[in-house]
C-alpha positions as MATLAB code, in Angstrom:
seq = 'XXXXXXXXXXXXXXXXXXXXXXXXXXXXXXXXXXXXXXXXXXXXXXXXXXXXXXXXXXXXXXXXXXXXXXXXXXXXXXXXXXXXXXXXXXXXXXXXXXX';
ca = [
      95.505  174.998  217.458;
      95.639  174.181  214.007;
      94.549  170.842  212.576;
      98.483  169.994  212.123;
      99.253  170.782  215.239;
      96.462  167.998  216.473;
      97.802  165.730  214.395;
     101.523  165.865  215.885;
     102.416  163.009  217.935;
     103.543  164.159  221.657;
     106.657  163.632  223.027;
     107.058  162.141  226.281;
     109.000  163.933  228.631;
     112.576  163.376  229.138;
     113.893  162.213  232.323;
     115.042  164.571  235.036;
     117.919  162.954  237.522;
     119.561  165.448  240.514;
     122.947  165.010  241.599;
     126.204  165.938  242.459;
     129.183  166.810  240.499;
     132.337  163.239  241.001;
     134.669  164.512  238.379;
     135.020  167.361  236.005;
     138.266  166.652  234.345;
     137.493  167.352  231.146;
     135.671  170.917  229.963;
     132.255  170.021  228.336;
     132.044  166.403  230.377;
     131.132  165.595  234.215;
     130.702  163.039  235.858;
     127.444  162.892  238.736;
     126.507  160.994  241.006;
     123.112  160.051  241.816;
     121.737  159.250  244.981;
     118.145  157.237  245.591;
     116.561  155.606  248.786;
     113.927  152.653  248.545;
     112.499  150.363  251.017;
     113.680  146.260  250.871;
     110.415  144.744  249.812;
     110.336  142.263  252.599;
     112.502  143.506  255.566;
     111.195  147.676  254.937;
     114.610  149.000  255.761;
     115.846  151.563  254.353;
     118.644  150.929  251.269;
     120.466  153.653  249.395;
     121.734  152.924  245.721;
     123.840  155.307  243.871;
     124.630  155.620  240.163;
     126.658  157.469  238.178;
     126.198  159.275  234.723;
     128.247  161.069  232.259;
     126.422  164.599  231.483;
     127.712  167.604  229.019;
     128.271  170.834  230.946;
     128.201  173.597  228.717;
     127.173  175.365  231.918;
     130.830  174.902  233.541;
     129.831  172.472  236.112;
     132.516  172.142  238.603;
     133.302  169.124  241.294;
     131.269  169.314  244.288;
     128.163  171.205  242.555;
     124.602  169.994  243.041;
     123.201  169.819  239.107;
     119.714  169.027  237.502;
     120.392  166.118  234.809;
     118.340  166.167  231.509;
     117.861  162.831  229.406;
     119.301  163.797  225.877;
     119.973  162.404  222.639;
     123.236  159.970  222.311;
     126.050  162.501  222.577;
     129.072  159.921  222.550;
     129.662  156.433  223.851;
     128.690  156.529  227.503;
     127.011  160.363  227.321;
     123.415  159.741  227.223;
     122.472  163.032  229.482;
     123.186  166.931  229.861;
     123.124  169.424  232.611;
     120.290  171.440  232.389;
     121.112  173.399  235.429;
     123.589  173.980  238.639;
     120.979  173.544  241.776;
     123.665  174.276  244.640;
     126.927  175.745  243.663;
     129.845  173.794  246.108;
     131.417  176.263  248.587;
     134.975  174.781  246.954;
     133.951  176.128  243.349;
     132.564  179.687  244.821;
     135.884  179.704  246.518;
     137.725  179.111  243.207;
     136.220  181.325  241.274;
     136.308  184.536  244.014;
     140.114  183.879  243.453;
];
C-alpha cells in the first residue's frame, strides 16, 4: 500500500435493505417493500413494520421478485437506492418470461 493510499479516508459501507418487488410500472424504477420484526420494549411481543423504497432496476426487476437494495447516491426526488441484485425470482415473472 502506498503512502496515498494510507492517507485516503474510508468509506463507510452503504446500506443493504432485502425486499420484495410492490410495483414495477415504470422500466428503470420499482417500488419494494421492506419487511422488519422487533420486540415492543416493554410488553416483548412481537411487531412487524414495513417500509417502502423507490430503487433503479437496471436489472429488470419485475413485481413479485425478492431483490437486494443498495444505498446510492440521490438519483431523483424520492430515489435514494438501487437494486443490486434479484434474490428470488417470483414464479409470476418466470412464468412471463417462459411465454
Amino acid at each position: 500500500m502506498t503512502e496515498k493510499e494510507a492517507e485516503k479516508p474510508t468509506q463507510g459501507k452503504h446500506q443493504e435493505r432485502t425486499g420484495v418487488v410492490v410495483s414495477a410500472k415504470t422500466p428503470t424504477t420499482v417500488l419494494v417493500q421492506v419487511e422488519r420484526l422487533f420486540q415492543h420494549k416493554h410488553y416483548h411481543n412481537t411487531i412487524r413494520r414495513t417500509a417502502a423504497f423507490m430503487a433503479h432496476a437496471e436489472l429488470g426487476a419485475r413485481t413479485g421478485d425478492r431483490v437486494r437494495i443498495v444505498e446510492s447516491r440521490p438519483l431523483s426526488k424520492r430515489k435514494r437506492w438501487r437494486v443490486a441484485e434479484i434474490v428470488e425470482r417470483s414464479a409470476e415473472s418466470t412464468l412471463d418470461a417462459q411465454g
